[in-house]
Short mmCIF file of C-alpha atoms in Angstrom, two decimals:
data_model
loop_
_atom_site.label_atom_id
_atom_site.label_comp_id
_atom_site.label_asym_id
_atom_site.label_seq_id
_atom_site.Cartn_x
_atom_site.Cartn_y
_atom_site.Cartn_z
CA UNK U 1 -8.90 -35.31 -0.02
CA UNK U 2 -7.52 -33.07 3.37
CA UNK U 3 -9.69 -29.46 4.39
CA UNK U 4 -8.47 -26.52 3.88
CA UNK U 5 -6.94 -24.82 6.37
CA UNK U 6 -8.59 -21.68 6.83
CA UNK U 7 -8.34 -18.44 5.02
CA UNK U 8 -8.22 -14.69 7.64
CA UNK U 9 -11.26 -13.52 4.90
CA UNK U 10 -13.50 -16.42 6.17
CA UNK U 11 -16.37 -15.43 7.34
CA UNK U 12 -16.66 -17.94 10.38
CA UNK U 13 -12.87 -20.20 10.30
CA UNK U 14 -13.69 -23.66 11.15
CA UNK U 15 -10.27 -23.40 12.94
CA UNK U 16 -10.00 -23.90 16.79
CA UNK U 17 -10.79 -20.57 18.44
CA UNK U 18 -8.39 -21.23 21.22
CA UNK U 19 -7.37 -17.53 22.79
CA UNK U 20 -4.07 -15.83 23.82
CA UNK U 21 -2.49 -13.21 25.28
CA UNK U 22 0.57 -11.83 22.97
CA UNK U 23 2.41 -8.02 23.96
CA UNK U 24 2.85 -6.26 21.25
CA UNK U 25 3.41 -2.35 20.60
CA UNK U 26 0.81 -0.11 19.59
CA UNK U 27 1.04 4.27 19.73
CA UNK U 28 3.84 4.29 21.03
CA UNK U 29 3.35 1.32 24.03
CA UNK U 30 3.37 -2.12 24.74
CA UNK U 31 0.41 -3.44 25.44
CA UNK U 32 -1.67 -7.03 25.90
CA UNK U 33 -4.39 -7.67 23.11
CA UNK U 34 -6.23 -11.53 23.20
CA UNK U 35 -5.90 -12.61 19.25
CA UNK U 36 -7.08 -16.94 17.87
CA UNK U 37 -6.57 -19.48 15.47
CA UNK U 38 -8.43 -18.12 11.60
CA UNK U 39 -7.36 -14.59 11.65
CA UNK U 40 -4.58 -11.92 10.03
CA UNK U 41 -1.47 -12.63 11.69
CA UNK U 42 -2.04 -13.66 14.82
CA UNK U 43 1.04 -14.04 16.43
CA UNK U 44 2.47 -10.21 16.17
CA UNK U 45 2.05 -7.41 14.30
CA UNK U 46 2.66 -8.39 10.71
CA UNK U 47 5.45 -6.38 9.03
CA UNK U 48 3.71 -4.91 6.68
CA UNK U 49 1.45 -3.06 9.44
CA UNK U 50 4.29 -2.34 11.49
CA UNK U 51 5.31 0.08 7.95
CA UNK U 52 1.58 0.80 7.72
CA UNK U 53 1.78 2.34 11.19
CA UNK U 54 4.87 4.12 10.47
CA UNK U 55 4.32 6.35 7.67
CA UNK U 56 0.28 7.76 7.84
CA UNK U 57 0.42 11.02 9.34
CA UNK U 58 -1.15 11.85 13.43
CA UNK U 59 -5.05 11.27 12.70
CA UNK U 60 -6.49 14.83 10.80
CA UNK U 61 -7.92 17.00 14.68
CA UNK U 62 -11.03 17.36 13.07
CA UNK U 63 -12.22 14.10 11.63
CA UNK U 64 -14.77 12.04 12.71
CA UNK U 65 -14.72 8.57 11.57
CA UNK U 66 -11.95 6.73 10.24
CA UNK U 67 -12.02 3.21 9.19
CA UNK U 68 -9.85 0.10 9.83
CA UNK U 69 -10.57 -1.80 6.24
CA UNK U 70 -9.86 -4.99 7.25
CA UNK U 71 -9.18 -5.38 10.43
CA UNK U 72 -7.91 -8.41 12.17
CA UNK U 73 -7.28 -8.45 14.99
CA UNK U 74 -7.22 -5.70 15.67
CA UNK U 75 -3.39 -3.16 15.57
CA UNK U 76 -4.13 -1.02 12.85
CA UNK U 77 -7.72 0.42 14.96
CA UNK U 78 -6.46 -0.20 17.97
CA UNK U 79 -3.97 2.71 17.01
CA UNK U 80 -6.05 4.97 15.67
CA UNK U 81 -8.54 4.56 18.79
CA UNK U 82 -5.21 4.52 21.68
CA UNK U 83 -4.00 8.20 19.64
CA UNK U 84 -7.54 9.49 19.66
CA UNK U 85 -7.69 8.90 22.53
CA UNK U 86 -4.76 10.38 23.55
CA UNK U 87 -4.83 13.52 22.13
CA UNK U 88 -8.61 13.86 23.36
CA UNK U 89 -9.83 13.16 19.82
CA UNK U 90 -13.71 12.79 21.44
CA UNK U 91 -15.63 12.84 18.43
CA UNK U 92 -13.28 10.33 16.46
CA UNK U 93 -15.99 6.92 15.64
CA UNK U 94 -12.82 4.61 14.49
CA UNK U 95 -14.13 2.02 12.12
CA UNK U 96 -13.45 -1.82 12.65
CA UNK U 97 -14.87 -3.72 9.35
CA UNK U 98 -13.99 -7.32 8.23
CA UNK U 99 -16.00 -9.62 6.83
CA UNK U 100 -14.05 -12.59 9.57
CA UNK U 101 -16.52 -12.49 12.65
CA UNK U 102 -14.01 -13.97 14.54
CA UNK U 103 -11.86 -11.09 14.18
CA UNK U 104 -14.77 -9.08 15.22
CA UNK U 105 -14.45 -10.24 18.14
CA UNK U 106 -10.69 -10.33 18.45
CA UNK U 107 -11.18 -6.17 18.27
CA UNK U 108 -14.14 -5.13 20.17
CA UNK U 109 -12.29 -7.33 23.38
CA UNK U 110 -9.31 -5.74 22.81
CA UNK U 111 -10.70 -2.66 22.56
CA UNK U 112 -12.50 -3.16 25.90
CA UNK U 113 -8.75 -4.09 27.49
CA UNK U 114 -6.73 -0.85 26.04
CA UNK U 115 -10.15 0.26 26.97
CA UNK U 116 -11.04 1.99 24.17
CA UNK U 117 -14.49 2.74 21.65
CA UNK U 118 -13.94 1.01 18.20
CA UNK U 119 -17.04 -0.10 16.39
CA UNK U 120 -16.53 -3.09 15.10
CA UNK U 121 -19.14 -4.65 12.17
CA UNK U 122 -18.64 -6.78 9.40
CA UNK U 123 -18.48 -4.23 6.39
CA UNK U 124 -23.43 -4.99 5.73
CA UNK U 125 -23.89 -3.01 9.05
CA UNK U 126 -21.67 0.02 8.14
CA UNK U 127 -23.93 2.66 7.70
CA UNK U 128 -24.80 3.90 4.59
CA UNK U 129 -23.55 7.09 4.82
CA UNK U 130 -20.97 7.96 7.15
CA UNK U 131 -17.93 8.95 5.34
CA UNK U 132 -14.72 8.82 6.10
CA UNK U 133 -12.03 11.68 7.19
CA UNK U 134 -8.82 8.50 6.84
CA UNK U 135 -8.67 5.03 6.11
CA UNK U 136 -6.36 3.09 7.11
CA UNK U 137 -5.77 -0.93 5.20
CA UNK U 138 -3.25 -3.62 4.99
CA UNK U 139 -6.34 -4.59 2.78
CA UNK U 140 -6.45 -9.16 2.16
CA UNK U 141 -4.32 -8.98 -1.06
CA UNK U 142 -5.00 -13.41 -1.08
CA UNK U 143 -8.07 -12.50 -2.21
CA UNK U 144 -7.62 -11.98 -5.05
CA UNK U 145 -7.80 -9.30 -7.98
CA UNK U 146 -11.14 -9.15 -8.37
CA UNK U 147 -12.66 -9.82 -4.40
CA UNK U 148 -9.22 -6.44 -4.50
CA UNK U 149 -10.77 -4.22 -6.94
CA UNK U 150 -14.56 -4.77 -5.69
CA UNK U 151 -13.12 -4.01 -1.61
CA UNK U 152 -11.84 -0.99 -2.79
CA UNK U 153 -14.33 0.18 -4.89
CA UNK U 154 -16.75 -0.05 -2.45
CA UNK U 155 -15.18 1.75 0.34
CA UNK U 156 -11.87 4.77 -1.42
CA UNK U 157 -15.90 6.47 -2.81
CA UNK U 158 -16.51 6.44 0.97
CA UNK U 159 -13.40 9.49 1.34
CA UNK U 160 -14.30 12.76 2.78
CA UNK U 161 -13.35 15.26 0.58
CA UNK U 162 -9.94 16.16 1.75
CA UNK U 163 -9.90 12.66 3.34
CA UNK U 164 -6.69 9.89 2.49
CA UNK U 165 -6.77 6.31 2.47
CA UNK U 166 -3.38 4.42 2.96
CA UNK U 167 -2.75 0.44 1.39
CA UNK U 168 -0.03 -0.54 2.11
CA UNK U 169 0.93 -3.64 -0.47
CA UNK U 170 3.86 -6.25 -0.76
CA UNK U 171 5.42 -4.93 -3.48
CA UNK U 172 5.44 -8.87 -4.35
CA UNK U 173 2.56 -9.30 -4.35
CA UNK U 174 1.51 -6.13 -6.96
CA UNK U 175 1.39 -3.45 -5.36
CA UNK U 176 2.69 -1.22 -8.37
CA UNK U 177 0.10 -3.02 -10.46
CA UNK U 178 -2.19 -2.33 -8.09
CA UNK U 179 -1.47 0.85 -8.06
CA UNK U 180 -2.38 1.98 -12.39
CA UNK U 181 -5.74 0.18 -12.08
CA UNK U 182 -6.65 2.24 -9.05
CA UNK U 183 -4.85 5.35 -10.72
CA UNK U 184 -6.87 4.19 -13.91
CA UNK U 185 -10.17 3.48 -11.43
CA UNK U 186 -9.88 6.97 -9.95
CA UNK U 187 -9.94 8.54 -13.03
CA UNK U 188 -13.12 6.82 -14.67
CA UNK U 189 -15.57 6.65 -11.42
CA UNK U 190 -14.41 8.16 -9.01
CA UNK U 191 -14.04 12.59 -9.65
CA UNK U 192 -11.33 14.34 -7.66
CA UNK U 193 -9.30 11.73 -6.33
CA UNK U 194 -5.84 10.67 -6.86
CA UNK U 195 -2.72 8.59 -6.23
CA UNK U 196 0.84 8.13 -4.99
CA UNK U 197 2.93 6.21 -3.70
CA UNK U 198 3.79 7.34 -0.08
CA UNK U 199 6.78 5.11 0.52
CA UNK U 200 8.42 1.81 0.27
CA UNK U 201 9.77 0.57 3.16
CA UNK U 202 11.30 -3.45 4.36
CA UNK U 203 9.92 -5.00 0.69
CA UNK U 204 6.60 -2.47 0.80
CA UNK U 205 4.60 -0.19 -1.16
CA UNK U 206 2.68 2.43 1.04
CA UNK U 207 -0.25 4.01 -1.40
CA UNK U 208 -2.39 7.35 -0.24
CA UNK U 209 -5.66 8.00 -2.19
CA UNK U 210 -6.26 11.80 -1.62
CA UNK U 211 -9.84 13.55 -2.50
CA UNK U 212 -9.55 16.64 -3.60
#
């Protein structure tokens, strides 16, 4: 039986950890980052993430903690951190969360390379009392519905009052059904939270969850 390939949501990928440099455009500038196999979209900023980053508003000026959920090698978290530095948001702490340890190592190395601060952590290593002003996420749809729902049910309740979560999901991978599930789940489990479709582009939906 042939060996199964790594998924990007594997904790410790078995594939080669050969690192390679990649030039990408983040926060309005070209930067060089490091990527490797065994993580999500190692060769580019994937199209869904591009749609997400074009849709999300600026970070709140008074943001204390912001989260990239399912960070991969870090394009979203690095964009957050570059924006925070550009706007002198000294009080803003950027968190990058993933189950893939190689991803977290890449995020940390890329943040250091770009001279920004990112807290790259496994999910269980984020203190329970941290609440987020905004969450930006290209969530791992391919983990399956049950695991995806559990992931969102864990992190969306950690939005602060007035906070937003922005989720990009490919339309043909269930964006509309996920929106319906989230509407029902939020109504039952997260008082004051609403969901809307904020944008559609390139076959992707961007969903906004707002916590009143």
